[in-house]
């Protein structure tokens, strides 16, 4: 063997030893700690998803009411002297009665630590919703019983299915005229392709809706309405053949319910928890969130069936949630939740280990260590300091931490979670500052809000010294929210000018430095080049035809529909 071959063999051996050392040092992430297992088993982290106006945020509020976290439930449909929904904390949400930002709420109930993530239903904010779904272990899908499966519900369901997230279905608004119950079940199977098993059954609908029948315990729950649904609904429990049940219902409705229950029992289907956890079967509950009918039954049974935090993968390494080694990832950033302090909150889902305030962790993207001193537990806009937390919990890190959405925090290097989906914008607009005297306020506010990941900023390569930001977003309503928040939170008035592009494609040359300033593809008609906030080259195109032409002219380039991740620090 010559000297050169010997040297190369030594280097390979040293590299192999280094890899083995790294693996051995990370192998502790796969070993559960008995001391942490009990806390992990108590955690239930889930999202509530639905099409807009199906009652998702109302159900979130009623979970808090029945969980003891609220004494009086607000409602987005309540009278003006009633307060707004707890999870809708942003001023725009209170004005419009819709959710435009995901909210994290935590409370303890029946020895469970419950983390609820309320999400926007509107399609323009689906990017925020998709990110939140990476941080949960289950989902409650709310369906308007009068409308059935709607478009946004179908999209969010597919995201949950791809991630293997167990789904529980709540057929809502039974206090209003609803579609036939059996048709709703059939639609779950025919449209979504998932088997459905009703754990309870509605006693009528609309004005005839009197309660639900618990199929597991063979008991009827008769409900009484409360004013605006602000308090727990009084419940009386009895058997289906009890005279009080027959007296409470119209004779035809009672007979229909009995016939439907007989049909269900005759089908002979068994309830299989393993299929629920595998995402192959959805338990179905019926009720009315606005009137608190069926909410507690859903909450209690969900917490019994839903899984605690499960192991996650990091580049081939299985991370056990009860490991003593800490790991977490940032799935959301929110600015100005407290308008008095111009603060910034990074929402972190803990994957493994025990979080302790003032602990030192490594940001594996930047390679920098940081002390997590200002850690808080969020309850919409209200907060309290959190001293410790466990896998499944969501912690808010308040302050100017150099964190980005998708960052991994860990006690050791070598752990990275590739959890966060990235999306290409479909709408582009210029955001003009109306007052030159307030330019600094405008720029600072815009940079703060862009870090939330709701919109992206692009620098046109041939635009010259223009100071008008070009923004991209999944939907146009995001620009309106950004404009509203700049004015309300930073006193910076703006004007939106729509741009002509509707498609973005990320570019890398197949050879050479992808970030080199002189690396440029051939342009086709209508194509414009820009760079994103990470420095990657982007082609902005006005149509599918322009994209097709551009692709044909640049076969020596990698053209991606998805944004490239930020360059990793070396």
XYZ file of C-alpha atoms in Angstrom:
570
model
C 0.000 0.000 0.000
C 1.417 3.416 -1.013
C 1.607 6.365 1.358
C -1.365 8.112 -0.263
C -3.592 5.054 0.038
C -2.517 4.608 3.677
C -3.395 8.217 4.510
C -6.822 7.912 2.827
C -7.495 4.638 4.708
C -6.619 6.358 8.005
C -8.974 9.240 7.242
C -11.786 6.799 6.446
C -11.162 4.939 9.702
C -11.152 8.185 11.690
C -14.365 9.291 9.984
C -15.962 5.952 10.842
C -14.911 6.319 14.478
C -16.357 9.848 14.569
C -19.648 8.638 13.131
C -19.806 5.821 15.697
C -19.058 8.280 18.516
C -21.806 10.620 17.261
C -24.251 7.721 17.065
C -23.343 6.516 20.560
C -23.738 10.043 21.951
C -27.167 10.360 20.303
C -28.331 6.844 21.164
C -29.486 8.104 24.576
C -32.340 9.848 22.726
C -33.824 6.417 22.055
C -33.751 5.291 25.722
C -36.869 6.111 27.783
C -36.608 7.288 31.370
C -39.108 5.683 33.779
C -39.263 8.963 35.702
C -40.471 10.849 32.609
C -42.821 8.207 31.220
C -45.643 9.048 33.637
C -45.605 12.724 32.658
C -45.478 11.889 28.957
C -48.471 9.534 29.258
C -50.540 12.369 30.772
C -50.096 14.619 27.721
C -52.732 15.031 25.002
C -51.855 17.492 22.241
C -54.354 17.966 19.447
C -55.619 20.401 16.843
C -59.193 21.238 15.948
C -59.703 21.492 12.176
C -62.656 22.350 9.976
C -64.003 24.360 7.078
C -64.734 28.018 8.010
C -67.875 28.495 10.132
C -68.281 24.817 11.025
C -67.912 25.726 14.721
C -64.251 24.900 15.344
C -63.427 27.887 17.546
C -66.721 27.540 19.428
C -65.877 23.902 20.205
C -62.431 24.993 21.420
C -64.106 27.425 23.798
C -66.475 24.767 25.116
C -63.596 22.349 25.753
C -62.144 25.060 27.981
C -65.498 25.485 29.708
C -65.888 21.766 30.448
C -62.200 21.426 31.260
C -62.605 23.976 34.039
C -60.343 26.550 32.376
C -63.256 28.993 31.901
C -66.283 29.813 34.001
C -68.137 31.637 31.214
C -67.762 30.788 27.536
C -67.666 33.633 25.039
C -69.059 33.208 21.558
C -68.308 34.805 18.224
C -72.078 34.921 17.697
C -72.939 36.291 21.125
C -74.437 39.698 21.750
C -72.212 42.755 21.776
C -72.082 42.940 25.564
C -70.757 39.369 25.713
C -67.034 38.877 25.443
C -65.208 37.487 22.414
C -64.013 33.906 22.151
C -60.913 33.223 24.260
C -58.882 31.709 21.433
C -59.609 34.657 19.113
C -57.251 37.112 20.812
C -56.228 39.272 17.823
C -58.235 42.474 17.283
C -59.089 41.562 13.693
C -60.396 38.167 14.852
C -62.689 39.835 17.380
C -64.005 42.264 14.742
C -64.748 39.631 12.100
C -65.599 36.644 14.292
C -63.085 34.422 12.489
C -59.715 32.900 13.367
C -56.800 34.209 11.307
C -54.009 32.837 13.490
C -53.431 29.571 15.317
C -53.749 29.751 19.089
C -52.307 27.506 21.798
C -54.341 26.778 24.936
C -53.383 24.474 27.810
C -55.273 23.196 30.828
C -55.379 20.175 33.142
C -58.420 17.887 33.177
C -58.872 14.460 34.786
C -55.133 13.849 35.273
C -54.447 14.847 31.659
C -52.460 17.874 30.560
C -54.372 19.057 27.498
C -52.753 21.162 24.774
C -55.339 22.470 22.285
C -54.234 24.202 19.113
C -57.074 26.172 17.531
C -56.396 26.804 13.842
C -57.732 29.137 11.139
C -60.312 27.562 8.865
C -59.948 29.974 5.938
C -57.920 28.572 3.039
C -55.739 31.705 2.845
C -54.303 30.763 6.254
C -53.889 27.053 5.565
C -50.083 27.397 5.739
C -50.348 28.300 9.429
C -52.719 25.375 9.961
C -50.420 22.884 8.209
C -47.518 23.928 10.444
C -49.633 23.483 13.556
C -50.547 19.950 12.467
C -46.863 19.006 12.736
C -47.002 19.765 16.473
C -49.987 17.580 17.429
C -50.596 13.888 18.062
C -54.305 13.823 17.102
C -56.980 15.989 15.510
C -60.662 16.675 16.082
C -62.411 17.296 12.760
C -65.519 19.463 13.100
C -68.193 18.980 10.420
C -71.296 21.127 9.977
C -74.071 18.502 10.036
C -76.181 20.676 7.751
C -73.509 20.808 5.035
C -71.367 17.699 5.385
C -67.765 17.470 4.175
C -66.558 20.770 2.669
C -63.479 21.621 0.616
C -61.164 22.886 3.356
C -62.137 19.991 5.613
C -61.083 17.591 2.869
C -57.682 19.296 2.438
C -56.916 19.335 6.151
C -58.020 15.724 6.503
C -55.537 14.704 3.783
C -52.722 16.510 5.628
C -53.594 14.597 8.810
C -53.784 11.332 6.897
C -50.341 11.831 5.311
C -48.881 12.434 8.757
C -50.680 9.404 10.232
C -52.539 11.562 12.777
C -55.596 9.873 14.393
C -58.789 11.791 13.578
C -61.899 12.136 15.727
C -65.039 13.551 14.094
C -67.569 15.870 15.721
C -70.793 16.378 13.745
C -71.752 19.859 14.913
C -74.830 22.080 14.795
C -77.414 19.352 15.372
C -79.530 22.092 16.971
C -80.146 23.269 13.401
C -81.707 21.305 10.531
C -79.165 18.642 9.531
C -78.637 16.194 6.721
C -79.736 12.588 7.373
C -77.400 11.079 9.930
C -76.685 7.928 7.955
C -75.836 10.055 4.894
C -73.244 11.966 6.942
C -71.569 8.711 7.962
C -71.622 7.425 4.396
C -69.989 10.654 3.196
C -67.078 10.178 5.600
C -66.359 6.833 3.980
C -67.110 7.719 0.343
C -65.499 11.191 0.214
C -62.670 10.899 2.740
C -62.090 7.164 2.426
C -62.022 6.486 6.153
C -64.211 4.051 8.067
C -66.536 5.697 10.593
C -67.897 4.366 13.877
C -70.492 6.499 15.715
C -69.920 6.345 19.466
C -73.119 8.280 20.081
C -76.270 9.013 18.087
C -78.357 12.197 17.880
C -81.936 12.310 19.137
C -83.416 14.374 16.311
C -82.109 17.593 14.766
C -83.048 21.275 14.668
C -85.741 22.197 17.203
C -86.371 18.470 17.764
C -82.776 17.830 18.926
C -83.014 16.689 22.563
C -79.699 14.968 23.232
C -77.583 11.966 22.252
C -77.573 8.226 22.835
C -74.284 6.807 24.159
C -73.871 3.546 22.211
C -71.073 2.239 24.424
C -72.944 2.588 27.720
C -76.440 2.328 26.181
C -77.577 5.515 27.893
C -79.504 8.566 26.722
C -78.160 12.028 27.601
C -80.982 14.578 27.533
C -79.786 18.187 27.488
C -81.240 21.494 28.592
C -80.306 24.705 26.818
C -78.451 27.482 28.648
C -78.422 31.200 27.803
C -76.078 31.673 24.802
C -74.479 28.313 25.693
C -72.332 30.160 28.221
C -72.648 27.562 30.979
C -72.502 23.783 31.123
C -75.698 22.234 29.803
C -77.643 20.366 32.497
C -77.828 16.667 31.624
C -80.108 13.852 32.700
C -79.007 10.284 31.947
C -81.375 7.370 31.440
C -82.127 4.402 29.176
C -83.545 4.690 25.657
C -86.789 2.964 26.704
C -87.396 5.227 29.683
C -90.723 7.089 29.626
C -88.943 10.428 30.152
C -87.106 9.934 26.844
C -90.311 9.139 24.984
C -92.006 12.146 26.573
C -89.155 14.476 25.572
C -89.264 13.501 21.900
C -91.886 13.480 19.191
C -93.194 9.992 18.556
C -91.974 9.899 14.930
C -88.490 11.107 15.926
C -88.242 8.559 18.734
C -89.220 5.733 16.378
C -86.722 6.903 13.744
C -83.901 6.951 16.317
C -84.783 3.428 17.488
C -84.857 2.153 13.902
C -81.474 3.726 13.101
C -79.879 2.297 16.245
C -81.226 -1.152 15.390
C -79.745 -0.803 11.903
C -76.342 0.158 13.335
C -76.298 -2.735 15.780
C -77.360 -5.094 13.005
C -74.377 -4.034 10.886
C -72.175 -5.837 13.406
C -69.190 -3.488 13.090
C -66.794 -3.526 16.051
C -65.000 -0.524 17.492
C -61.244 -1.065 17.080
C -58.974 1.337 18.997
C -55.891 0.136 17.100
C -57.490 1.192 13.810
C -58.279 4.596 15.328
C -54.632 5.102 16.308
C -53.533 3.947 12.837
C -55.776 6.562 11.201
C -57.988 3.930 9.538
C -61.114 4.502 11.640
C -62.651 7.731 12.943
C -64.867 7.733 16.045
C -67.880 9.963 15.343
C -69.682 12.106 17.918
C -72.815 14.205 17.407
C -73.822 17.374 19.215
C -74.043 21.146 19.261
C -71.002 23.091 20.456
C -72.971 26.356 20.653
C -75.432 24.801 23.125
C -72.893 22.525 24.852
C -74.758 19.392 23.738
C -72.450 16.376 23.554
C -69.271 18.357 24.279
C -68.318 16.688 27.558
C -68.944 13.218 26.126
C -66.604 14.062 23.239
C -63.919 15.526 25.529
C -63.961 12.630 28.010
C -63.877 9.872 25.407
C -61.327 11.677 23.261
C -58.860 11.964 26.148
C -59.282 8.236 26.840
C -58.688 7.206 23.219
C -56.205 9.769 21.886
C -52.519 8.798 21.986
C -49.908 10.442 24.211
C -46.780 11.840 22.500
C -45.169 9.237 20.246
C -41.547 8.761 19.097
C -40.390 10.956 16.198
C -37.667 10.499 13.612
C -34.552 12.641 13.168
C -32.405 11.621 10.177
C -32.894 7.922 10.886
C -32.671 8.250 14.678
C -35.817 7.444 16.689
C -36.383 9.999 19.451
C -38.281 8.559 22.416
C -40.498 11.198 24.100
C -39.494 9.911 27.550
C -35.772 10.204 26.840
C -33.827 12.321 29.316
C -32.211 14.161 26.391
C -34.079 17.336 25.438
C -35.286 18.088 21.917
C -37.964 20.368 20.433
C -38.821 22.306 17.286
C -40.275 25.734 16.506
C -43.568 25.457 14.603
C -44.920 28.989 14.946
C -43.762 32.543 15.632
C -46.190 35.277 16.672
C -45.396 38.962 17.094
C -47.158 41.406 19.422
C -49.388 39.059 21.362
C -48.826 41.651 24.073
C -49.125 45.017 22.245
C -47.636 46.899 25.204
C -44.259 45.197 24.831
C -43.718 44.633 21.063
C -42.668 41.132 21.960
C -42.167 38.040 19.853
C -43.200 34.538 20.883
C -41.681 31.394 19.392
C -44.002 28.418 19.957
C -41.980 25.269 20.625
C -43.310 21.705 20.637
C -41.280 19.564 23.031
C -40.408 16.212 21.462
C -38.354 14.598 24.220
C -36.874 15.196 27.638
C -37.801 17.701 30.315
C -37.861 21.430 29.651
C -36.553 23.542 32.522
C -36.516 27.317 32.582
C -33.019 28.813 32.126
C -31.744 25.592 30.527
C -29.089 25.873 27.800
C -29.868 24.275 24.437
C -28.354 24.181 20.976
C -30.005 25.669 17.899
C -28.890 23.027 15.404
C -29.468 25.349 12.421
C -27.196 28.158 13.588
C -24.904 26.079 15.804
C -25.364 28.569 18.652
C -26.227 27.731 22.218
C -28.928 29.762 23.963
C -30.400 30.082 27.420
C -34.188 29.703 27.499
C -34.904 32.150 30.293
C -38.221 33.760 29.371
C -40.466 30.723 28.939
C -44.201 31.054 29.274
C -47.349 28.978 29.058
C -49.908 30.625 26.796
C -53.642 30.817 27.298
C -54.568 32.885 24.227
C -53.236 36.342 25.194
C -52.861 35.506 28.903
C -49.580 34.055 30.114
C -47.830 32.555 33.077
C -44.204 31.636 33.597
C -43.491 27.971 32.979
C -40.680 26.392 34.976
C -40.886 22.898 33.513
C -42.658 21.051 30.717
C -42.542 17.646 29.045
C -42.870 15.981 25.664
C -46.149 16.965 24.037
C -46.301 20.360 25.735
C -46.092 23.635 23.851
C -43.949 26.362 25.415
C -43.791 29.988 24.335
C -40.283 31.471 24.252
C -40.696 35.224 24.615
C -38.002 37.636 23.493
C -35.523 38.270 20.711
C -34.258 34.730 20.317
C -32.717 34.219 16.881
C -35.235 31.535 16.005
C -36.945 30.719 12.733
C -39.912 28.477 12.006
C -38.601 24.914 11.663
C -35.575 25.359 13.955
C -34.593 22.388 16.131
C -33.512 22.915 19.745
C -31.636 20.062 21.403
C -29.295 19.262 24.250
C -26.869 17.638 21.774
C -25.818 18.330 18.207
C -26.896 15.972 15.435
C -30.676 16.134 16.007
C -32.788 17.857 13.352
C -36.531 17.553 12.834
C -37.718 18.026 9.275
C -41.287 18.582 10.374
C -42.341 21.920 8.928
C -43.874 21.948 5.432
C -42.883 24.802 3.140
C -45.246 26.307 0.602
C -44.858 28.315 -2.578
C -46.821 31.597 -2.619
C -49.630 31.937 -5.145
C -50.276 35.690 -4.754
C -47.813 38.566 -4.990
C -48.215 42.233 -4.027
C -46.135 45.315 -3.440
C -46.600 46.897 -0.021
C -46.229 50.694 -0.199
C -45.514 52.807 2.856
C -47.821 55.837 2.801
C -45.697 58.052 5.057
C -41.961 58.603 4.566
C -41.806 60.012 8.104
C -42.847 56.592 9.432
C -40.575 54.513 7.208
C -38.521 53.062 10.102
C -41.702 52.099 11.937
C -43.045 50.530 8.738
C -39.841 48.577 8.047
C -39.367 47.363 11.637
C -42.984 46.282 11.858
C -42.853 44.470 8.518
C -39.691 42.563 9.441
C -41.205 41.525 12.751
C -44.393 40.244 11.107
C -42.567 38.477 8.270
C -40.749 36.334 10.827
C -44.112 34.745 11.610
C -43.906 33.057 8.201
C -47.324 34.223 7.032
C -45.866 36.034 4.022
C -42.464 35.996 2.285
C -40.383 38.878 0.986
C -38.577 38.764 -2.376
C -35.841 40.997 -3.800
C -36.122 41.481 -7.572
C -32.681 41.156 -9.177
C -33.150 43.941 -11.710
C -35.373 46.299 -9.760
C -32.680 48.833 -8.860
C -32.685 50.616 -5.492
C -36.465 50.266 -5.019
C -37.593 50.400 -1.406
C -41.064 48.964 -2.063
C -41.180 45.412 -0.628
C -42.488 42.621 -2.858
C -44.400 40.068 -0.803
C -45.698 36.597 -1.613
C -48.451 34.687 0.210
C -50.655 31.635 -0.193
C -53.849 33.753 -0.268
C -54.715 37.450 -0.693
C -56.380 37.742 2.712
C -52.924 37.379 4.285
C -51.926 40.746 2.764
C -55.021 42.333 4.260
C -54.189 40.937 7.715
C -50.579 42.136 7.386
C -51.775 45.609 6.403
C -54.279 45.700 9.266
C -51.676 44.671 11.825
C -49.083 47.173 10.585
C -51.605 49.943 11.061
C -53.012 48.693 14.373
C -49.783 47.532 16.026
C -47.185 49.876 14.503
C -49.239 52.917 13.362
C -47.844 52.419 9.837
C -50.396 52.993 7.056
C -49.780 51.109 3.818
C -51.178 50.563 0.337
C -51.309 47.180 -1.413
C -50.539 46.967 -5.145
C -51.198 43.602 -6.740
C -48.367 42.141 -8.852
C -48.869 40.096 -12.024
C -47.119 36.879 -10.968
C -48.965 33.834 -9.661
C -46.244 31.131 -9.675
C -42.870 30.875 -7.924
C -40.200 28.255 -8.633
C -36.964 27.832 -6.674
C -33.799 27.388 -8.737
C -30.411 25.686 -8.370
C -27.836 25.096 -11.107
C -26.967 21.421 -11.421
C -23.306 22.406 -11.139
C -21.584 25.209 -9.265
C -22.487 27.385 -6.292
C -26.287 27.818 -6.158
C -25.944 31.083 -4.221
C -23.371 32.643 -6.587
C -24.565 36.108 -7.697
C -23.677 35.490 -11.361
C -25.591 32.181 -11.593
C -28.650 32.923 -13.732
C -30.934 30.784 -15.899
C -32.299 31.714 -19.320
C -35.436 33.825 -19.097
C -38.662 33.219 -21.009
C -41.417 35.709 -21.750
C -42.963 37.021 -18.527
C -40.390 35.433 -16.207
C -38.643 37.567 -13.573
C -35.793 36.601 -11.259
C -35.686 37.351 -7.545
C -34.051 36.093 -4.363
C -35.917 34.950 -1.282
C -35.013 35.814 2.316
C -32.568 32.875 2.451
C -30.703 34.013 -0.670
C -32.087 31.327 -2.998
C -32.802 32.226 -6.609
C -36.508 32.277 -7.503
C -38.316 32.564 -10.842
C -41.589 34.511 -10.705
C -43.984 33.600 -13.503
C -47.423 34.890 -14.571
C -48.957 31.663 -15.922
C -48.626 27.910 -16.384
C -47.684 28.483 -20.026
C -44.825 30.790 -19.006
C -43.644 28.200 -16.473
C -43.672 25.448 -19.096
C -41.590 27.571 -21.486
C -39.165 28.547 -18.725
C -38.700 24.893 -17.703
C -37.984 23.799 -21.288
C -35.270 26.485 -21.653
C -33.483 25.513 -18.441
C -33.001 21.760 -18.433
C -29.621 22.192 -16.729
C -31.276 23.735 -13.655
C -33.066 22.145 -10.699
C -36.528 23.728 -10.626
C -38.493 23.134 -7.420
C -42.131 23.837 -6.565
C -41.200 23.984 -2.873
C -38.913 26.545 -1.223
C -35.430 25.288 -0.381
C -34.659 25.170 3.367
C -32.347 27.803 4.858
C -28.636 27.056 4.311
C -27.247 25.214 7.337
C -24.437 26.848 9.271
C -21.104 25.052 8.865
